[in-house]
Tab-separated table of C-alpha atoms and ligand atoms in Angstrom:
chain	number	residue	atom	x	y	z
A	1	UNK	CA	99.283	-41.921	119.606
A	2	UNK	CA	98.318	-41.149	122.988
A	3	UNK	CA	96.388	-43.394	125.313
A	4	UNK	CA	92.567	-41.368	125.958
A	5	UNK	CA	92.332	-39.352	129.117
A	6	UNK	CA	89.015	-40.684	131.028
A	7	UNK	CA	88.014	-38.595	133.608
A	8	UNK	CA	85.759	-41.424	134.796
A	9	UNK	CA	87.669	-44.695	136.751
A	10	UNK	CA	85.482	-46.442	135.597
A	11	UNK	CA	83.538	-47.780	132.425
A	12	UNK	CA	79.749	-48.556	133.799
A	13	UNK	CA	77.332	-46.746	131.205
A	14	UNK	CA	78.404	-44.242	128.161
A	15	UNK	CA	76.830	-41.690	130.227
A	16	UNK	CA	79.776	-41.019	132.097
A	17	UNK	CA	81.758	-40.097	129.174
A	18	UNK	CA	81.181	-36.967	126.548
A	19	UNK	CA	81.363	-36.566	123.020
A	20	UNK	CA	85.382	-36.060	122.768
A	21	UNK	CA	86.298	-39.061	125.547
A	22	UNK	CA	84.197	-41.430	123.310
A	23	UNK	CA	85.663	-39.902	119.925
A	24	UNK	CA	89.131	-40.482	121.468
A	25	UNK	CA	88.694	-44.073	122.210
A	26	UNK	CA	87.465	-44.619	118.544
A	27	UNK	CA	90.609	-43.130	117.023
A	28	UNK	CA	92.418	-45.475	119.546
A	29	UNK	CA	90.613	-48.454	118.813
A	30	UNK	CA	91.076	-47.877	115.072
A	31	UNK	CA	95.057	-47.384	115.786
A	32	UNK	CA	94.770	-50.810	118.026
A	33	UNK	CA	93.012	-52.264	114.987
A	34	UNK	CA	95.355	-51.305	112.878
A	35	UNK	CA	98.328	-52.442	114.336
A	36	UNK	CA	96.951	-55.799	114.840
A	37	UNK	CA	96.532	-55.936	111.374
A	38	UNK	CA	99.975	-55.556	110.808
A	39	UNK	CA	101.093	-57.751	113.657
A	40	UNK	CA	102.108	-55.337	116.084
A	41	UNK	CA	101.387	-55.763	119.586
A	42	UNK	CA	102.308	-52.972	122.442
A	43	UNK	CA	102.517	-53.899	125.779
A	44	UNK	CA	100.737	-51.497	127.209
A	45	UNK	CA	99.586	-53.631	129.749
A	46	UNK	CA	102.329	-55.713	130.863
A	47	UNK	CA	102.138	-57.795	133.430
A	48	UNK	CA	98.413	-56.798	134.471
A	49	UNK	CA	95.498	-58.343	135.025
A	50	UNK	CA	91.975	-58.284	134.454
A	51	UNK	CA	89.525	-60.513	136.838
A	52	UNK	CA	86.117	-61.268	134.810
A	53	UNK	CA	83.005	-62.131	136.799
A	54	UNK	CA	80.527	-63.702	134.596
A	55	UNK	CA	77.301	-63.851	136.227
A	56	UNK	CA	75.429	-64.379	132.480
A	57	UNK	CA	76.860	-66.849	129.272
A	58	UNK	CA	79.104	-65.068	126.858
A	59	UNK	CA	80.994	-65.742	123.523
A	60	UNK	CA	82.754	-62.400	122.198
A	61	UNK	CA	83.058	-60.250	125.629
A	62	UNK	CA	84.588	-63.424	127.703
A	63	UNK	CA	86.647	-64.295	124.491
A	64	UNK	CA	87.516	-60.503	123.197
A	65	UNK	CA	88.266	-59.209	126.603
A	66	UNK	CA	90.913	-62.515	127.337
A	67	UNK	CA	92.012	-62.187	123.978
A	68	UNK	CA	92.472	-58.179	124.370
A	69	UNK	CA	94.429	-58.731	127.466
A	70	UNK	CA	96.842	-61.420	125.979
A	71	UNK	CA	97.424	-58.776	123.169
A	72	UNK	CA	98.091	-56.014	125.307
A	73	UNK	CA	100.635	-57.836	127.376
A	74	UNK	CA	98.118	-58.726	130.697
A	75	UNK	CA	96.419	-61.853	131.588
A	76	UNK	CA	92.404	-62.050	132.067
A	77	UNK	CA	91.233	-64.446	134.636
A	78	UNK	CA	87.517	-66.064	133.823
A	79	UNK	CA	85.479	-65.780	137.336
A	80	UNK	CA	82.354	-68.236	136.759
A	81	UNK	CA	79.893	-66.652	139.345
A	82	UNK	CA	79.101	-70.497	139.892
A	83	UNK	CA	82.656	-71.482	140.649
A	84	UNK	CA	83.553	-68.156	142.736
A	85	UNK	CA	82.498	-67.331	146.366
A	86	UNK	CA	80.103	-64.625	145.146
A	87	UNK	CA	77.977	-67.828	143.976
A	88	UNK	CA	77.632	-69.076	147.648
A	89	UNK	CA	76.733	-65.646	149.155
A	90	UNK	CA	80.085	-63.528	149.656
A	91	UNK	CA	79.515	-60.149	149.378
A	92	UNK	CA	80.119	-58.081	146.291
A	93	UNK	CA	81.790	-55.541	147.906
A	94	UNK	CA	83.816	-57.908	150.037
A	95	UNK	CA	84.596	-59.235	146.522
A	96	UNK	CA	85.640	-56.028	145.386
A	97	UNK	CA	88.007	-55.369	148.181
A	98	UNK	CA	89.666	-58.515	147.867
A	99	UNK	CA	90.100	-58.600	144.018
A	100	UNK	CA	91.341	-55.064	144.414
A	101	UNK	CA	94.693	-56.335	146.055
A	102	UNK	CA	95.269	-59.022	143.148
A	103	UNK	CA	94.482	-57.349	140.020
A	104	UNK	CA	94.317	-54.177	138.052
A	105	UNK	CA	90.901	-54.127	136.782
A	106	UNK	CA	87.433	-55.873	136.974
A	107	UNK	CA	84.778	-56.863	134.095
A	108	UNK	CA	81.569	-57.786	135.456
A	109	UNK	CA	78.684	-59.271	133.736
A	110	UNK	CA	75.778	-59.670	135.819
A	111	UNK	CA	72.016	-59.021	136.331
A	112	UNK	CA	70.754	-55.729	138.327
A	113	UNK	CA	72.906	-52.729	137.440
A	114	UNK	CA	73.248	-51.692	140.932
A	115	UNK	CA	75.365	-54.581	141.240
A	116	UNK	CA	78.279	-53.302	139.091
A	117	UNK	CA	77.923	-50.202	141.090
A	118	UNK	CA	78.347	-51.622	143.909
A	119	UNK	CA	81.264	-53.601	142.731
A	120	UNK	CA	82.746	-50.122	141.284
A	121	UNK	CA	81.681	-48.364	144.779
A	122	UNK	CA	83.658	-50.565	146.590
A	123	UNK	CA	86.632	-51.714	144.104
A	124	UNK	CA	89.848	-49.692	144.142
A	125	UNK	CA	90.692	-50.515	140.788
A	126	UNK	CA	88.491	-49.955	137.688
A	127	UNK	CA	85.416	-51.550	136.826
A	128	UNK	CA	83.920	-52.166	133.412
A	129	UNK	CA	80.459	-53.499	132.890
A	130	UNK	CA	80.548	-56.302	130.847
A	131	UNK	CA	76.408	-56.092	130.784
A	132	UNK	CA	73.879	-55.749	133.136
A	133	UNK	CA	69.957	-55.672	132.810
A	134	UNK	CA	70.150	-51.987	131.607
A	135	UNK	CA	73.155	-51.763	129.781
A	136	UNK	CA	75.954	-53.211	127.451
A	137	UNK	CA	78.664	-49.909	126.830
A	138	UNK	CA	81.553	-52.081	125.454
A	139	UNK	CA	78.545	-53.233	123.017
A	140	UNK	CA	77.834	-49.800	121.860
A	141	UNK	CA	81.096	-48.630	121.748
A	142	UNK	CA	82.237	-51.373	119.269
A	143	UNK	CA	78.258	-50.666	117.400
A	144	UNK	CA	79.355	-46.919	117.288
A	145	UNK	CA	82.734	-47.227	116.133
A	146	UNK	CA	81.485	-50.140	113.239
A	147	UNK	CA	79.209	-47.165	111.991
A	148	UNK	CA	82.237	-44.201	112.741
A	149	UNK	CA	85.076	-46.460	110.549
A	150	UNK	CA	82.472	-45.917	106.956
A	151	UNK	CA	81.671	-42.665	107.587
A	152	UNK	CA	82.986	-39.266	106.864
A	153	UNK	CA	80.981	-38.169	109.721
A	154	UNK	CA	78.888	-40.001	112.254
A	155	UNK	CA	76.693	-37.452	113.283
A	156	UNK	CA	74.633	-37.466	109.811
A	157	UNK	CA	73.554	-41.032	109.871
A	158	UNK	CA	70.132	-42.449	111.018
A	159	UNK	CA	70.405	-45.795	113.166
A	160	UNK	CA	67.028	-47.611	113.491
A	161	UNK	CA	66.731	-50.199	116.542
A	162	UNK	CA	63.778	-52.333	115.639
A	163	UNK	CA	62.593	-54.588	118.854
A	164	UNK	CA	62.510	-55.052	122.761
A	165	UNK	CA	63.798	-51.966	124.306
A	166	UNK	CA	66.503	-53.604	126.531
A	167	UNK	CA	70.190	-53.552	127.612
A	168	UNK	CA	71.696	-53.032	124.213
A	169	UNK	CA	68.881	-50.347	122.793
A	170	UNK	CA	69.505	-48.515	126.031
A	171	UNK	CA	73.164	-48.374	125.528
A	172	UNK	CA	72.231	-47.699	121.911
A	173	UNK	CA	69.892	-44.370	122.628
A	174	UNK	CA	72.550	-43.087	125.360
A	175	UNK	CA	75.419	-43.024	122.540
A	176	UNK	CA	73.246	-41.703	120.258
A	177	UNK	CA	72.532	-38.492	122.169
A	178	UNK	CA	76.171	-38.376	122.982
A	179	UNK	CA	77.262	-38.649	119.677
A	180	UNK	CA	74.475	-36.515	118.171
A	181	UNK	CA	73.552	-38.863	115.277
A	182	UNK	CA	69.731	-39.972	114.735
A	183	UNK	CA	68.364	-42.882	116.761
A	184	UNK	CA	65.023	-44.008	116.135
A	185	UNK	CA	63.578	-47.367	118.547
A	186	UNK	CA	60.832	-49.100	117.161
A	187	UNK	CA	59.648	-51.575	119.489
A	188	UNK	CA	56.245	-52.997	120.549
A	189	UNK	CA	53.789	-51.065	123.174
A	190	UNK	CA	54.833	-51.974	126.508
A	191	UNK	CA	58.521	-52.861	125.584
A	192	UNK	CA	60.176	-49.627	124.947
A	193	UNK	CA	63.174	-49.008	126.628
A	194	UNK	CA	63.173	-47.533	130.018
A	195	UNK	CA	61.432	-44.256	130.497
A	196	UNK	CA	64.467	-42.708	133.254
A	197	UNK	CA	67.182	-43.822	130.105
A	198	UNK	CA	64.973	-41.940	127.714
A	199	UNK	CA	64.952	-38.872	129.897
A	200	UNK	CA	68.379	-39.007	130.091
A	201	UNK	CA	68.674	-39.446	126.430
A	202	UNK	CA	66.940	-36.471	125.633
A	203	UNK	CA	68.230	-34.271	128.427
A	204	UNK	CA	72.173	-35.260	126.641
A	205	UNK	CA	70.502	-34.516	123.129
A	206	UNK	CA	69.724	-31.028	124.021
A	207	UNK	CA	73.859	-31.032	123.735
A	208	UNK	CA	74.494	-32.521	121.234
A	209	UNK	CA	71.440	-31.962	118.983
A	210	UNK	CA	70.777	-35.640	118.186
A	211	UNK	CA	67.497	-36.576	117.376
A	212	UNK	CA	65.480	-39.682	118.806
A	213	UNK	CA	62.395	-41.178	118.170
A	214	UNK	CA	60.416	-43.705	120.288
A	215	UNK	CA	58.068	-45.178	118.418
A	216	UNK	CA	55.559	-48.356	118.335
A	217	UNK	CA	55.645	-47.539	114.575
A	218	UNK	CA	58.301	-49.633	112.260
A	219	UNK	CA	57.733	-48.441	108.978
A	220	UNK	CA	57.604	-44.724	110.232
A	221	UNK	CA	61.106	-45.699	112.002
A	222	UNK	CA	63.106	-47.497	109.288
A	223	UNK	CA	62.053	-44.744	106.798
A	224	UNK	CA	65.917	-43.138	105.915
A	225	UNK	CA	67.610	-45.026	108.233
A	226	UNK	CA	71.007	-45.710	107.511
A	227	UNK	CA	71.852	-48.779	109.880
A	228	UNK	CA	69.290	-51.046	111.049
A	229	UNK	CA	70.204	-52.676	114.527
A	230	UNK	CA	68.042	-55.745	116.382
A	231	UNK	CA	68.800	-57.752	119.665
A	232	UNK	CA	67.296	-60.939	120.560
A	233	UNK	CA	63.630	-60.395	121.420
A	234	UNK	CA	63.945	-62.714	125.017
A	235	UNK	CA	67.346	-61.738	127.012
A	236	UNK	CA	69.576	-63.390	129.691
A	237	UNK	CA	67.320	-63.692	132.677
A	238	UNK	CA	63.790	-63.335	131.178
A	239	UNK	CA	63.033	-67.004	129.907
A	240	UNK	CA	60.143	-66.763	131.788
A	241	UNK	CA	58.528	-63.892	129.403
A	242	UNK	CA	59.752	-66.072	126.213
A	243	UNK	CA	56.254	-67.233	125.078
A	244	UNK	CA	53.933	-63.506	125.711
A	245	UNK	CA	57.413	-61.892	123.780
A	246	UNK	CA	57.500	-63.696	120.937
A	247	UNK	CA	53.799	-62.534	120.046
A	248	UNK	CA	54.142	-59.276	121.017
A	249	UNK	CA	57.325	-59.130	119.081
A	250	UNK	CA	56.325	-61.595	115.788
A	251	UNK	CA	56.637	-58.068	113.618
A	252	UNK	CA	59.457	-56.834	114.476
A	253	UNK	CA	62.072	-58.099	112.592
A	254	UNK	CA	64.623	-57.237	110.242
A	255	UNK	CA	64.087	-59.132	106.943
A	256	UNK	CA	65.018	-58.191	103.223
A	257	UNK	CA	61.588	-56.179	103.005
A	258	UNK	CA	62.370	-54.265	106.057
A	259	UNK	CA	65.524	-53.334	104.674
A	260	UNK	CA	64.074	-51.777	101.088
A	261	UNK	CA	61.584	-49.689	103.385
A	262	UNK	CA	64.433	-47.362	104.481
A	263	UNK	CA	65.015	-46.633	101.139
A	264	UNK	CA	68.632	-46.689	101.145
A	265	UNK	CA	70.751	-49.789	101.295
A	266	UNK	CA	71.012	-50.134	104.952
A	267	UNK	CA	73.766	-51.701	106.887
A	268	UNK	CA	72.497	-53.889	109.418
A	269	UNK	CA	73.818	-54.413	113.133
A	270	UNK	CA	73.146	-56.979	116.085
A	271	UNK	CA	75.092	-57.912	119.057
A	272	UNK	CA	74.608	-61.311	118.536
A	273	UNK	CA	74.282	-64.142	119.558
A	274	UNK	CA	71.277	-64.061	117.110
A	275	UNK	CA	68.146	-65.966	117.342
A	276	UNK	CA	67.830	-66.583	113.090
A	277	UNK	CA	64.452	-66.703	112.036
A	278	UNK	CA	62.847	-64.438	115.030
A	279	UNK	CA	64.361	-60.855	115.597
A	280	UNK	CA	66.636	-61.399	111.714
A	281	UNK	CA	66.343	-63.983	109.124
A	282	UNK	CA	69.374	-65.500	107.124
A	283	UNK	CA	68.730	-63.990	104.348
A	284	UNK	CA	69.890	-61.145	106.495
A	285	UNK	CA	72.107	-62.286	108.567
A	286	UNK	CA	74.239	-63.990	105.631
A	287	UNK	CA	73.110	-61.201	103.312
A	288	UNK	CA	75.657	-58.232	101.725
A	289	UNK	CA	74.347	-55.860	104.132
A	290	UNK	CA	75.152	-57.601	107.130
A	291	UNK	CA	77.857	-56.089	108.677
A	292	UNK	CA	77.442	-57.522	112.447
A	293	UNK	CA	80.779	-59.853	111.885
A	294	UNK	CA	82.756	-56.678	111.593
A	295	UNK	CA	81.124	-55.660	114.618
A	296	UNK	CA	81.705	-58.468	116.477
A	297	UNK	CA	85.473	-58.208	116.079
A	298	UNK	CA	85.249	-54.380	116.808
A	299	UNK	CA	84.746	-55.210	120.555
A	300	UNK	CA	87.961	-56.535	120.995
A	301	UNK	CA	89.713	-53.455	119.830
A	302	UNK	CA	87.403	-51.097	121.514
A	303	UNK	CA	87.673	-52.764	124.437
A	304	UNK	CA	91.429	-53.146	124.068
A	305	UNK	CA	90.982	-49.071	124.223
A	306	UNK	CA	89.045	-49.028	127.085
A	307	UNK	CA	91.245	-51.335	128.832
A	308	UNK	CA	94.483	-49.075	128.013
A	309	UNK	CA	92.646	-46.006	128.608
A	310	UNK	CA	91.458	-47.370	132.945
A	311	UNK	CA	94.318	-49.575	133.621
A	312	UNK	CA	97.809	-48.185	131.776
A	313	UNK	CA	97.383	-45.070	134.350
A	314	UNK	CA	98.583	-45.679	137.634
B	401	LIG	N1	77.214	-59.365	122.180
B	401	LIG	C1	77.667	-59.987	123.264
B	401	LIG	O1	77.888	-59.397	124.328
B	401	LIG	O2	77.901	-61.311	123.081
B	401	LIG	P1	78.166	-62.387	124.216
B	401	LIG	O3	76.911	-62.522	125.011
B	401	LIG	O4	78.516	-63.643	123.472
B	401	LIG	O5	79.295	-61.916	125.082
B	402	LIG	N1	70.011	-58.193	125.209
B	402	LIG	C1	70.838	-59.370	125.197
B	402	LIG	C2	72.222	-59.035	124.757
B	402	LIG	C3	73.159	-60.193	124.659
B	402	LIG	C4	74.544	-59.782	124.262
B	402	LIG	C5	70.842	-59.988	126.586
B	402	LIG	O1	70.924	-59.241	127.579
B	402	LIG	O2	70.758	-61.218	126.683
């Protein structure tokens, strides 16, 4: 099978890419998966490296994307933005420029968006965002394909996002409208994702003829939803918002009630790392319609695509 043809360099938000590039780097990621399974490891990316700046904690990107690398042949190097030069005030693009002469590709994970673009701007090799403020890709590419590998056909299933409209719903809505399945966000007034991302949403829907739905409204939401997906009500970077969130958020989570209300047996999603008993209960969590443990081993073979589809070109 052939490696996917990007015409972006880079892999910031899933609003570079349309409906085919995204399509291709699911069938990839399934072959990836596959072969794994059977113990067989190409070396598509011998010898190369990835730098990863971690600005944020991680478990599964620092771990998948190292792991990915080893698998493909390369070598990932964890950059602590605490340990690096960045952390005492070098610039990012001087960063960039440097990095650019050692390795073949960059993972950031950081705070303000315009900081991976910067990093991309200035960066002659390719740059994937690893999450910033507004958005987590590799997250919804991994979310996407979990959904895409049961179904005959993506486009006919409803995902419900209950809770704070943040990095991971925005990611959520722009695949969505890519995609041209239904998205519905249900969050509380005054945390709905970004109005700009929503724009854009709907401006890619008119495309693709997905159909979203931003809504204060849970029940209304989770009525025929297929997939239910949450996030952790207080992300990286807003501790300081963690006690007026967690009232303004005390209703929106996914329990075993939630889940009859979509009257179907819905499959539920979250990024993780979860916080149990607030955004998803055990029950839940450790229930027969959790599927977020496949999903968090889908983002090393969707990245593993990603990675193969930036770096194996020259
Ligand atoms: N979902 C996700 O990105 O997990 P980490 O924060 O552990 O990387
Ligand atoms: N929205 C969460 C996602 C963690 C993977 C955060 O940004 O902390």
């Amino acid at each position: 099978m052939k490696i996917p043809q990007l015409n972006s360099n880079d892999f910031l938000t899933l609003a570079d890419f349309s409906k085919k590039e995204i399509f291709d780097l699911f069938e990839f990621s399934a072959k990836l998966k596959r072969d794994v399974k059977k113990g067989k490891f190409s070396k598509i990316l011998e010898n190369k490296t990835l730098a990863m700046i971690f600005e944020k904690n991680s478990t599964r990107t620092r771990v998948s994307f190292e792991t990915g690398m080893l698998q493909l042949g390369g070598h990932a190097l964890f950059l602590s933005s605490s340990e690096i030069q960045l952390g005492r005030g070098e610039t990012i693009a001087d960063t960039a420029r440097v990095l650019s002469r050692y390795n073949d590709g960059i993972m950031i994970r950081t705070f303000g968006h315009d900081k991976v673009e910067e990093l991309a701007k200035w960066a002659d090799i390719p740059v994937i965002n690893g999450l910033s403020d507004s958005f987590h890709p590799c997250q919804a590419l991994a979310d996407y394909f979990t959904i895409y590998e049961r179904e005959k056909d993506i486009t006919s299933i409803k995902l419900t996002y209950i809770g704070d409209g943040n990095n991971v719903a925005n990611s959520l809505l722009i695949g969505a409208a890519i995609i041209g399945c239904e998205i519905a966000i249900a969050s509380p007034k005054g945390f709905e994702p970004e109005y700009s991302i929503v724009e854009k949403a709907y401006k890619i829907a008119t495309q693709s003829n997905a159909k979203i739905t931003i809504t204060n409204n849970i029940d209304m939401a989770v009525d025929g939803a297929d997939y239910l997906y949450t996030d952790v009500w207080v992300s990286m970077g807003q501790e300081k918002d963690s006690l007026k969130k967690r009232k303004a958020f005390a209703k929106y989570r996914i329990d075993n009630n939630l889940i009859k209300k979509t009257g179907k047996d819905a499959k539920v999603l979250h990024c993780l790392p979860a916080h149990r008993g607030e955004e998803i209960t055990d029950e839940v969590m450790d229930g027969p319609n959790s599927i977020v443990f496949d999903e968090a081993e889908n983002r090393l073979h969707c990245q593993k695509a990603i990675m193969c589809a930036l770096m194996a070109r020259k």
